[in-house]
Short mmCIF file of C-alpha atoms and ligand atoms in Angstrom, two decimals:
data_model
loop_
_atom_site.label_atom_id
_atom_site.label_comp_id
_atom_site.label_asym_id
_atom_site.label_seq_id
_atom_site.Cartn_x
_atom_site.Cartn_y
_atom_site.Cartn_z
CA MET Y 3 -184.80 127.71 -129.13
CA ARG Y 4 -186.73 126.28 -126.20
CA ARG Y 5 -186.94 128.51 -123.16
CA LYS Y 6 -185.91 126.69 -120.00
CA LEU Y 7 -188.60 125.86 -117.44
CA VAL Y 8 -188.04 125.08 -113.77
CA VAL Y 9 -190.99 123.71 -111.80
CA GLY Y 10 -191.12 123.07 -108.07
CA ASN Y 11 -193.07 120.02 -106.95
CA TRP Y 12 -193.83 120.60 -103.29
CA LYS Y 13 -195.50 117.19 -102.93
CA MET Y 14 -197.47 116.91 -99.66
CA ASN Y 15 -195.49 119.58 -97.83
CA GLY Y 16 -196.26 123.06 -96.58
CA SER Y 17 -198.61 125.08 -94.43
CA LEU Y 18 -200.13 128.53 -94.83
CA ALA Y 19 -197.51 129.89 -92.46
CA ALA Y 20 -194.53 128.19 -94.10
CA ASN Y 21 -195.63 128.80 -97.70
CA ALA Y 22 -195.91 132.57 -97.41
CA PRO Y 23 -192.18 133.36 -97.04
CA LEU Y 24 -191.30 130.65 -99.57
CA LEU Y 25 -193.67 132.03 -102.21
CA LYS Y 26 -192.57 135.60 -101.57
CA GLY Y 27 -188.91 134.63 -101.70
CA VAL Y 28 -189.34 132.76 -104.97
CA ALA Y 29 -191.36 135.59 -106.51
CA GLU Y 30 -188.75 138.18 -105.58
CA GLY Y 31 -185.81 136.15 -106.78
CA ALA Y 32 -187.22 134.77 -110.00
CA GLY Y 33 -187.65 138.11 -111.70
CA ALA Y 34 -184.11 138.41 -112.92
CA ALA Y 35 -183.90 134.93 -114.42
CA GLY Y 36 -184.16 134.33 -118.13
CA ALA Y 37 -186.11 131.12 -117.58
CA ASP Y 38 -189.74 130.25 -116.92
CA CYS Y 39 -190.54 129.20 -113.40
CA ALA Y 40 -193.54 127.68 -111.59
CA VAL Y 41 -194.47 125.95 -108.34
CA CYS Y 42 -196.91 123.05 -108.05
CA ALA Y 43 -198.49 123.21 -104.61
CA PRO Y 44 -201.00 121.00 -102.77
CA ALA Y 45 -204.53 121.90 -103.92
CA PRO Y 46 -205.62 123.64 -100.67
CA TYR Y 47 -202.83 126.18 -101.13
CA LEU Y 48 -203.60 127.17 -104.71
CA ALA Y 49 -205.60 130.18 -103.49
CA GLN Y 50 -202.55 131.28 -101.52
CA CYS Y 51 -200.36 130.84 -104.61
CA GLN Y 52 -202.83 132.93 -106.60
CA GLN Y 53 -202.80 135.63 -103.95
CA LEU Y 54 -199.03 135.81 -103.60
CA LEU Y 55 -197.86 135.02 -107.14
CA ALA Y 56 -200.35 136.84 -109.37
CA GLY Y 57 -198.52 139.57 -111.24
CA THR Y 58 -195.10 138.03 -110.54
CA PRO Y 59 -192.99 136.08 -113.06
CA VAL Y 60 -193.76 132.84 -111.19
CA ALA Y 61 -196.63 130.65 -112.43
CA TRP Y 62 -198.30 127.99 -110.31
CA GLY Y 63 -200.04 124.69 -110.74
CA ALA Y 64 -201.33 121.52 -109.12
CA GLN Y 65 -199.88 118.05 -108.65
CA ASP Y 66 -202.78 115.99 -109.93
CA VAL Y 67 -206.16 116.40 -111.61
CA SER Y 68 -209.25 114.29 -112.19
CA ARG Y 69 -209.83 112.83 -115.62
CA HIS Y 70 -213.52 113.76 -115.16
CA ALA Y 71 -214.96 117.22 -115.77
CA SER Y 72 -217.39 117.20 -112.81
CA GLY Y 73 -219.81 114.99 -110.92
CA ALA Y 74 -219.92 112.29 -108.28
CA TYR Y 75 -216.19 111.75 -107.77
CA THR Y 76 -215.67 112.36 -104.06
CA GLY Y 77 -212.29 113.80 -103.23
CA GLU Y 78 -211.29 114.61 -106.79
CA VAL Y 79 -210.39 118.03 -108.17
CA SER Y 80 -211.26 118.96 -111.74
CA ALA Y 81 -209.17 120.87 -114.26
CA SER Y 82 -211.71 123.72 -114.39
CA MET Y 83 -211.39 124.09 -110.60
CA LEU Y 84 -207.64 124.46 -111.02
CA MET Y 85 -208.31 127.11 -113.67
CA ASP Y 86 -210.51 128.95 -111.16
CA PHE Y 87 -207.43 129.40 -109.01
CA GLY Y 88 -205.27 130.67 -111.84
CA CYS Y 89 -203.22 127.53 -112.39
CA SER Y 90 -201.16 127.30 -115.57
CA TYR Y 91 -199.78 123.79 -115.05
CA VAL Y 92 -200.70 120.44 -113.60
CA ILE Y 93 -198.40 117.49 -113.04
CA VAL Y 94 -199.87 114.21 -114.30
CA GLY Y 95 -198.49 110.72 -113.88
CA HIS Y 96 -195.92 111.46 -111.20
CA SER Y 97 -194.29 108.16 -110.23
CA GLU Y 98 -195.62 108.51 -106.68
CA ARG Y 99 -199.16 108.55 -108.04
CA ARG Y 100 -198.42 105.68 -110.40
CA ALA Y 101 -196.94 103.66 -107.52
CA TYR Y 102 -199.22 104.53 -104.59
CA HIS Y 103 -202.48 105.19 -106.41
CA GLY Y 104 -202.19 102.61 -109.14
CA GLU Y 105 -202.36 105.13 -111.98
CA SER Y 106 -202.03 103.41 -115.35
CA ASN Y 107 -200.57 104.91 -118.53
CA GLU Y 108 -204.12 105.18 -119.87
CA LEU Y 109 -205.43 107.05 -116.82
CA VAL Y 110 -202.47 109.43 -116.93
CA ALA Y 111 -203.21 110.08 -120.60
CA GLN Y 112 -206.87 110.83 -119.81
CA LYS Y 113 -205.77 113.26 -117.11
CA ALA Y 114 -203.51 115.01 -119.62
CA VAL Y 115 -206.47 115.34 -121.98
CA ALA Y 116 -208.72 116.71 -119.20
CA ALA Y 117 -206.05 119.25 -118.30
CA MET Y 118 -205.61 120.41 -121.89
CA SER Y 119 -209.33 120.65 -122.52
CA ALA Y 120 -209.60 123.12 -119.63
CA GLY Y 121 -206.62 125.17 -120.81
CA LEU Y 122 -203.94 123.84 -118.47
CA THR Y 123 -200.49 122.69 -119.53
CA PRO Y 124 -200.00 119.11 -118.37
CA ILE Y 125 -196.53 118.17 -117.16
CA VAL Y 126 -196.49 114.50 -118.13
CA CYS Y 127 -194.10 112.49 -115.97
CA VAL Y 128 -192.39 109.37 -117.26
CA GLY Y 129 -189.60 107.30 -115.75
CA GLU Y 130 -188.31 103.81 -115.08
CA THR Y 131 -187.71 102.03 -111.77
CA LEU Y 132 -184.26 100.74 -110.85
CA GLU Y 133 -185.40 97.19 -111.59
CA GLU Y 134 -186.56 98.23 -115.06
CA ARG Y 135 -183.29 100.07 -115.76
CA GLU Y 136 -181.21 97.11 -114.66
CA ALA Y 137 -183.28 94.83 -116.86
CA GLY Y 138 -182.48 97.07 -119.84
CA ARG Y 139 -186.12 98.16 -120.18
CA THR Y 140 -185.77 101.92 -119.73
CA THR Y 141 -186.57 102.86 -123.33
CA GLN Y 142 -189.48 100.47 -123.53
CA VAL Y 143 -191.03 101.73 -120.26
CA VAL Y 144 -190.74 105.46 -120.86
CA SER Y 145 -191.79 105.25 -124.49
CA ALA Y 146 -194.94 103.30 -123.54
CA GLN Y 147 -195.73 105.93 -120.89
CA LEU Y 148 -195.38 108.75 -123.41
CA GLU Y 149 -197.10 106.84 -126.21
CA ALA Y 150 -200.30 106.49 -124.16
CA VAL Y 151 -200.53 110.28 -124.00
CA LEU Y 152 -199.58 110.83 -127.66
CA ALA Y 153 -202.31 108.40 -128.71
CA LEU Y 154 -205.03 110.66 -127.31
CA LEU Y 155 -203.73 113.97 -128.68
CA ASP Y 156 -203.30 115.41 -132.16
CA GLY Y 157 -199.98 116.89 -133.26
CA GLN Y 158 -200.95 120.43 -132.39
CA GLN Y 159 -202.06 119.44 -128.90
CA VAL Y 160 -198.84 117.54 -128.33
CA SER Y 161 -196.95 120.78 -128.94
CA GLY Y 162 -198.74 122.14 -125.86
CA ILE Y 163 -197.54 119.60 -123.32
CA VAL Y 164 -194.46 119.51 -121.12
CA VAL Y 165 -192.74 116.16 -120.50
CA ALA Y 166 -190.73 115.37 -117.36
CA TYR Y 167 -188.30 112.47 -117.33
CA GLU Y 168 -187.92 111.35 -113.75
CA PRO Y 169 -186.06 108.09 -113.17
CA VAL Y 170 -187.85 106.64 -110.13
CA TRP Y 171 -184.58 105.56 -108.52
CA ALA Y 172 -183.36 109.16 -108.55
CA ILE Y 173 -186.40 110.73 -106.85
CA GLY Y 174 -185.71 111.89 -103.32
CA THR Y 175 -182.71 109.57 -103.05
CA GLY Y 176 -179.84 111.96 -103.71
CA LYS Y 177 -178.89 109.74 -106.68
CA THR Y 178 -179.04 111.69 -109.92
CA ALA Y 179 -178.85 110.29 -113.39
CA THR Y 180 -175.57 111.44 -114.92
CA PRO Y 181 -176.09 114.18 -117.50
CA ALA Y 182 -175.22 111.67 -120.24
CA MET Y 183 -177.69 109.07 -118.94
CA ALA Y 184 -180.46 111.65 -118.75
CA GLN Y 185 -179.62 113.12 -122.17
CA GLU Y 186 -179.86 109.69 -123.77
CA VAL Y 187 -183.44 109.24 -122.56
CA HIS Y 188 -184.39 112.83 -123.34
CA ALA Y 189 -183.15 112.41 -126.91
CA GLN Y 190 -185.27 109.27 -127.31
CA LEU Y 191 -188.33 111.04 -125.95
CA ARG Y 192 -187.74 113.92 -128.34
CA MET Y 193 -187.52 111.53 -131.27
CA GLN Y 194 -190.81 110.01 -130.24
CA LEU Y 195 -192.41 113.47 -130.08
CA LYS Y 196 -190.94 114.30 -133.49
CA GLU Y 197 -192.52 111.20 -135.02
CA LYS Y 198 -195.89 112.53 -133.86
CA SER Y 199 -195.25 116.07 -135.07
CA ALA Y 200 -192.17 117.98 -136.18
CA ASP Y 201 -193.33 121.04 -134.26
CA ALA Y 202 -193.79 119.07 -131.07
CA GLY Y 203 -190.38 117.48 -131.49
CA ALA Y 204 -188.76 120.87 -131.80
CA GLY Y 205 -190.82 122.79 -129.27
CA VAL Y 206 -191.91 120.54 -126.38
CA ARG Y 207 -189.88 121.10 -123.24
CA ILE Y 208 -188.53 117.95 -121.63
CA LEU Y 209 -187.63 118.50 -117.97
CA TYR Y 210 -185.36 116.31 -115.91
CA GLY Y 211 -186.40 115.43 -112.35
CA GLY Y 212 -184.81 113.37 -109.63
CA SER Y 213 -182.51 114.90 -107.02
CA MET Y 214 -181.79 117.98 -109.11
CA LYS Y 215 -179.98 120.42 -106.80
CA PRO Y 216 -178.12 123.71 -107.15
CA ASP Y 217 -174.82 121.86 -107.55
CA ASN Y 218 -175.85 119.53 -110.39
CA ALA Y 219 -178.50 121.62 -112.16
CA ARG Y 220 -176.20 123.50 -114.49
CA GLU Y 221 -174.54 120.43 -115.95
CA LEU Y 222 -177.84 118.60 -116.41
CA MET Y 223 -179.53 121.55 -118.08
CA ALA Y 224 -176.55 122.10 -120.38
CA GLN Y 225 -177.52 118.89 -122.23
CA THR Y 226 -179.06 119.45 -125.66
CA ASP Y 227 -182.43 117.93 -124.84
CA ILE Y 228 -182.79 118.87 -121.16
CA ASP Y 229 -185.00 121.94 -121.09
CA GLY Y 230 -185.34 122.46 -117.37
CA GLY Y 231 -186.14 120.66 -114.16
CA LEU Y 232 -188.92 119.29 -112.00
CA ILE Y 233 -187.65 119.88 -108.51
CA GLY Y 234 -188.91 118.14 -105.38
CA GLY Y 235 -186.86 118.49 -102.19
CA ALA Y 236 -184.86 121.49 -103.35
CA SER Y 237 -188.03 123.45 -104.20
CA LEU Y 238 -188.93 123.77 -100.51
CA LYS Y 239 -186.11 126.25 -99.84
CA ALA Y 240 -186.31 129.52 -101.75
CA ALA Y 241 -182.52 129.88 -102.00
CA ASP Y 242 -182.01 126.38 -103.43
CA PHE Y 243 -184.91 126.65 -105.84
CA LEU Y 244 -183.76 130.06 -107.05
CA ALA Y 245 -180.22 128.79 -107.53
CA ILE Y 246 -181.61 126.16 -109.88
CA VAL Y 247 -183.70 128.77 -111.71
CA GLN Y 248 -180.55 130.86 -112.10
CA ALA Y 249 -178.66 127.84 -113.43
CA ALA Y 250 -181.38 127.45 -116.06
P1 PGA W 321 -186.67 115.24 -105.85
O1 PGA W 321 -188.13 114.98 -106.46
O2 PGA W 321 -186.14 116.49 -106.50
O3 PGA W 321 -186.89 115.41 -104.37
O4 PGA W 321 -185.84 114.03 -106.17
C1 PGA W 321 -188.42 115.23 -107.80
C2 PGA W 321 -189.86 114.85 -108.09
O5 PGA W 321 -190.36 113.86 -107.55
O6 PGA W 321 -190.54 115.54 -108.87
#
Protein backbone atom coordinates (compact mmCIF):
# COMPACT_ATOMS: atom_id res chain seq x y z
CA MET A 1 0.00 0.00 0.00
CA ARG A 2 1.54 3.28 -1.09
CA ARG A 3 1.16 6.14 1.36
CA LYS A 4 -0.23 9.25 -0.30
CA LEU A 5 2.09 12.23 -0.76
CA VAL A 6 1.02 15.82 -1.32
CA VAL A 7 3.71 18.31 -2.35
CA GLY A 8 3.31 22.06 -2.72
CA ASN A 9 5.23 23.69 -5.54
CA TRP A 10 5.39 27.37 -4.65
CA LYS A 11 7.18 28.24 -7.91
CA MET A 12 8.64 31.78 -7.82
CA ASN A 13 6.26 33.07 -5.18
CA GLY A 14 6.64 34.15 -1.58
CA SER A 15 8.51 36.45 0.75
CA LEU A 16 9.88 36.01 4.26
CA ALA A 17 6.85 37.85 5.60
CA ALA A 18 4.25 35.93 3.58
CA ASN A 19 5.86 32.50 4.01
CA ALA A 20 5.86 32.52 7.81
CA PRO A 21 2.09 32.28 8.37
CA LEU A 22 1.75 29.87 5.43
CA LEU A 23 4.42 27.50 6.78
CA LYS A 24 3.03 27.70 10.30
CA GLY A 25 -0.51 27.10 9.08
CA VAL A 26 0.52 24.09 7.03
CA ALA A 27 2.59 22.64 9.87
CA GLU A 28 -0.28 22.98 12.34
CA GLY A 29 -2.88 21.52 10.03
CA ALA A 30 -0.92 18.66 8.52
CA GLY A 31 -0.43 16.78 11.76
CA ALA A 32 -3.76 15.03 11.73
CA ALA A 33 -3.54 13.80 8.15
CA GLY A 34 -2.68 10.22 7.31
CA ALA A 35 -0.65 11.30 4.29
CA ASP A 36 2.88 12.56 3.72
CA CYS A 37 3.19 16.23 2.97
CA ALA A 38 5.96 18.58 1.79
CA VAL A 39 6.49 22.05 0.36
CA CYS A 40 9.02 22.93 -2.34
CA ALA A 41 10.05 26.55 -1.84
CA PRO A 42 12.37 28.90 -3.73
CA ALA A 43 15.97 28.22 -2.67
CA PRO A 44 16.46 31.45 -0.64
CA TYR A 45 13.63 30.38 1.66
CA LEU A 46 14.88 26.89 2.46
CA ALA A 47 16.49 28.14 5.67
CA GLN A 48 13.12 29.54 6.70
CA CYS A 49 11.46 26.21 5.90
CA GLN A 50 14.07 24.45 8.00
CA GLN A 51 13.49 26.85 10.87
CA LEU A 52 9.70 26.63 10.82
CA LEU A 53 9.12 23.03 9.70
CA ALA A 54 11.82 21.04 11.53
CA GLY A 55 10.14 18.72 14.00
CA THR A 56 6.75 19.03 12.27
CA PRO A 57 5.16 16.38 10.01
CA VAL A 58 5.82 18.60 6.97
CA ALA A 59 8.97 17.97 4.90
CA TRP A 60 10.45 20.52 2.52
CA GLY A 61 12.42 20.61 -0.68
CA ALA A 62 13.63 22.65 -3.63
CA GLN A 63 12.32 23.17 -7.15
CA ASP A 64 15.50 22.50 -9.09
CA VAL A 65 19.07 21.31 -8.57
CA SER A 66 22.32 21.36 -10.50
CA ARG A 67 23.51 18.17 -12.15
CA HIS A 68 27.02 19.11 -10.94
CA ALA A 69 28.33 18.44 -7.44
CA SER A 70 30.29 21.71 -7.09
CA GLY A 71 32.51 24.11 -8.99
CA ALA A 72 32.37 26.95 -11.49
CA TYR A 73 28.64 26.94 -12.25
CA THR A 74 27.54 30.47 -11.41
CA GLY A 75 23.99 30.68 -10.16
CA GLU A 76 23.50 26.96 -9.66
CA VAL A 77 22.62 25.19 -6.42
CA SER A 78 23.97 21.73 -5.68
CA ALA A 79 22.18 18.79 -4.10
CA SER A 80 24.54 18.81 -1.10
CA MET A 81 23.64 22.47 -0.49
CA LEU A 82 19.98 21.47 -0.41
CA MET A 83 20.88 18.74 2.09
CA ASP A 84 22.57 21.40 4.25
CA PHE A 85 19.18 23.03 4.63
CA GLY A 86 17.40 19.83 5.55
CA CYS A 87 15.64 19.23 2.25
CA SER A 88 14.11 15.81 1.66
CA TYR A 89 12.87 16.39 -1.89
CA VAL A 90 13.75 18.22 -5.06
CA ILE A 91 11.56 18.67 -8.12
CA VAL A 92 13.39 17.91 -11.37
CA GLY A 93 12.16 18.39 -14.90
CA HIS A 94 9.18 20.60 -14.16
CA SER A 95 7.61 21.58 -17.49
CA GLU A 96 8.36 25.25 -16.81
CA ARG A 97 12.07 24.42 -16.61
CA ARG A 98 11.86 22.21 -19.68
CA ALA A 99 10.07 24.99 -21.60
CA TYR A 100 11.84 28.15 -20.37
CA HIS A 101 15.29 26.78 -19.62
CA GLY A 102 15.56 24.25 -22.39
CA GLU A 103 16.02 21.28 -20.07
CA SER A 104 16.30 18.04 -22.04
CA ASN A 105 15.26 14.57 -20.87
CA GLU A 106 18.95 13.75 -20.45
CA LEU A 107 19.67 16.81 -18.29
CA VAL A 108 16.64 16.07 -16.13
CA ALA A 109 17.88 12.51 -15.68
CA GLN A 110 21.33 13.77 -14.64
CA LYS A 111 19.70 16.07 -12.11
CA ALA A 112 17.74 13.13 -10.69
CA VAL A 113 21.01 11.21 -10.32
CA ALA A 114 22.73 14.17 -8.62
CA ALA A 115 19.81 14.47 -6.21
CA MET A 116 19.85 10.78 -5.33
CA SER A 117 23.61 10.69 -4.88
CA ALA A 118 23.29 13.37 -2.20
CA GLY A 119 20.42 11.61 -0.45
CA LEU A 120 17.49 13.63 -1.80
CA THR A 121 14.32 12.17 -3.25
CA PRO A 122 13.86 13.53 -6.76
CA ILE A 123 10.31 14.28 -7.85
CA VAL A 124 10.62 13.61 -11.57
CA CYS A 125 8.05 15.54 -13.59
CA VAL A 126 6.73 14.27 -16.90
CA GLY A 127 3.88 15.51 -19.05
CA GLU A 128 2.70 16.26 -22.56
CA THR A 129 1.70 19.58 -24.15
CA LEU A 130 -1.76 20.07 -25.61
CA GLU A 131 -0.32 19.79 -29.10
CA GLU A 132 1.29 16.46 -28.23
CA ARG A 133 -1.93 15.14 -26.68
CA GLU A 134 -3.98 16.16 -29.69
CA ALA A 135 -1.48 14.47 -31.97
CA GLY A 136 -1.94 11.24 -30.00
CA ARG A 137 1.63 11.35 -28.70
CA THR A 138 1.01 11.44 -24.94
CA THR A 139 2.29 7.94 -24.20
CA GLN A 140 5.33 8.37 -26.40
CA VAL A 141 6.29 11.71 -24.81
CA VAL A 142 5.88 10.79 -21.16
CA SER A 143 7.48 7.38 -21.55
CA ALA A 144 10.55 8.94 -23.21
CA GLN A 145 10.79 11.45 -20.35
CA LEU A 146 10.66 8.70 -17.74
CA GLU A 147 12.89 6.34 -19.72
CA ALA A 148 15.76 8.85 -19.71
CA VAL A 149 15.74 8.75 -15.91
CA LEU A 150 15.33 4.96 -15.68
CA ALA A 151 18.32 4.52 -17.99
CA LEU A 152 20.66 6.12 -15.45
CA LEU A 153 19.40 4.31 -12.34
CA ASP A 154 19.42 0.71 -11.18
CA GLY A 155 16.23 -0.98 -10.01
CA GLN A 156 16.85 -0.26 -6.36
CA GLN A 157 17.48 3.42 -7.03
CA VAL A 158 14.31 3.66 -9.10
CA SER A 159 12.36 2.52 -6.05
CA GLY A 160 13.58 5.72 -4.35
CA ILE A 161 12.16 8.25 -6.79
CA VAL A 162 8.79 9.97 -6.94
CA VAL A 163 7.18 10.59 -10.34
CA ALA A 164 4.78 13.45 -11.05
CA TYR A 165 2.53 13.35 -14.10
CA GLU A 166 1.68 16.92 -15.00
CA PRO A 167 -0.06 17.47 -18.33
CA VAL A 168 1.34 20.84 -19.43
CA TRP A 169 -2.08 22.04 -20.63
CA ALA A 170 -3.48 21.55 -17.12
CA ILE A 171 -0.84 23.55 -15.24
CA GLY A 172 -2.12 26.83 -13.89
CA THR A 173 -4.98 26.84 -16.38
CA GLY A 174 -7.85 25.58 -14.24
CA LYS A 175 -8.21 22.69 -16.73
CA THR A 176 -7.68 19.36 -14.99
CA ALA A 177 -7.26 16.02 -16.65
CA THR A 178 -10.33 13.93 -15.83
CA PRO A 179 -9.59 11.25 -13.25
CA ALA A 180 -9.89 8.62 -16.00
CA MET A 181 -7.49 10.47 -18.33
CA ALA A 182 -4.94 10.86 -15.55
CA GLN A 183 -5.33 7.26 -14.39
CA GLU A 184 -4.65 5.98 -17.90
CA VAL A 185 -1.28 7.74 -18.02
CA HIS A 186 -0.43 6.82 -14.43
CA ALA A 187 -1.09 3.15 -15.18
CA GLN A 188 1.24 3.32 -18.19
CA LEU A 189 3.96 4.97 -16.12
CA ARG A 190 3.57 2.30 -13.47
CA MET A 191 3.94 -0.44 -16.07
CA GLN A 192 7.12 1.19 -17.28
CA LEU A 193 8.47 1.31 -13.71
CA LYS A 194 7.49 -2.34 -13.23
CA GLU A 195 9.46 -3.36 -16.31
CA LYS A 196 12.53 -1.84 -14.67
CA SER A 197 11.89 -3.40 -11.28
CA ALA A 198 8.90 -5.10 -9.67
CA ASP A 199 9.58 -3.28 -6.40
CA ALA A 200 9.66 0.09 -8.12
CA GLY A 201 6.45 -0.69 -9.96
CA ALA A 202 4.71 -1.51 -6.72
CA GLY A 203 6.25 1.14 -4.49
CA VAL A 204 7.01 4.32 -6.46
CA ARG A 205 4.50 7.07 -5.82
CA ILE A 206 3.11 8.72 -8.93
CA LEU A 207 1.63 12.14 -8.19
CA TYR A 208 -0.80 14.01 -10.39
CA GLY A 209 -0.26 17.75 -10.94
CA GLY A 210 -2.13 20.36 -12.92
CA SER A 211 -4.89 22.47 -11.36
CA MET A 212 -5.46 20.07 -8.49
CA LYS A 213 -7.73 21.89 -6.03
CA PRO A 214 -9.70 21.00 -2.90
CA ASP A 215 -12.79 20.27 -5.00
CA ASN A 216 -11.21 17.81 -7.44
CA ALA A 217 -8.44 16.28 -5.31
CA ARG A 218 -10.47 13.50 -3.76
CA GLU A 219 -11.71 12.06 -7.03
CA LEU A 220 -8.28 12.23 -8.66
CA MET A 221 -6.53 10.61 -5.71
CA ALA A 222 -9.15 7.86 -5.54
CA GLN A 223 -7.73 6.42 -8.79
CA THR A 224 -5.72 3.23 -8.37
CA ASP A 225 -2.42 4.65 -9.59
CA ILE A 226 -2.68 8.26 -8.38
CA ASP A 227 -0.69 8.41 -5.17
CA GLY A 228 -0.95 12.09 -4.36
CA GLY A 229 -0.54 15.52 -5.88
CA LEU A 230 1.95 18.16 -6.91
CA ILE A 231 0.13 21.37 -6.16
CA GLY A 232 1.00 24.78 -7.59
CA GLY A 233 -1.53 27.59 -7.16
CA ALA A 234 -3.50 25.92 -4.38
CA SER A 235 -0.35 25.39 -2.28
CA LEU A 236 -0.04 29.13 -1.64
CA LYS A 237 -3.07 29.18 0.67
CA ALA A 238 -2.77 27.07 3.81
CA ALA A 239 -6.49 26.24 3.90
CA ASP A 240 -6.58 25.03 0.28
CA PHE A 241 -3.36 23.06 0.57
CA LEU A 242 -4.52 21.43 3.80
CA ALA A 243 -7.86 20.54 2.27
CA ILE A 244 -5.98 18.63 -0.42
CA VAL A 245 -3.79 16.93 2.19
CA GLN A 246 -6.96 15.92 4.04
CA ALA A 247 -8.45 14.56 0.81
CA ALA A 248 -5.34 12.40 0.42
P1 LIG B 1 -0.97 24.21 -10.66
O1 LIG B 1 0.57 23.85 -10.86
O2 LIG B 1 -1.47 23.39 -9.50
O3 LIG B 1 -0.99 25.69 -10.37
O4 LIG B 1 -1.67 23.87 -11.94
C1 LIG B 1 1.05 22.55 -10.69
C2 LIG B 1 2.53 22.50 -10.98
O5 LIG B 1 3.00 23.19 -11.90
O6 LIG B 1 3.29 21.78 -10.30
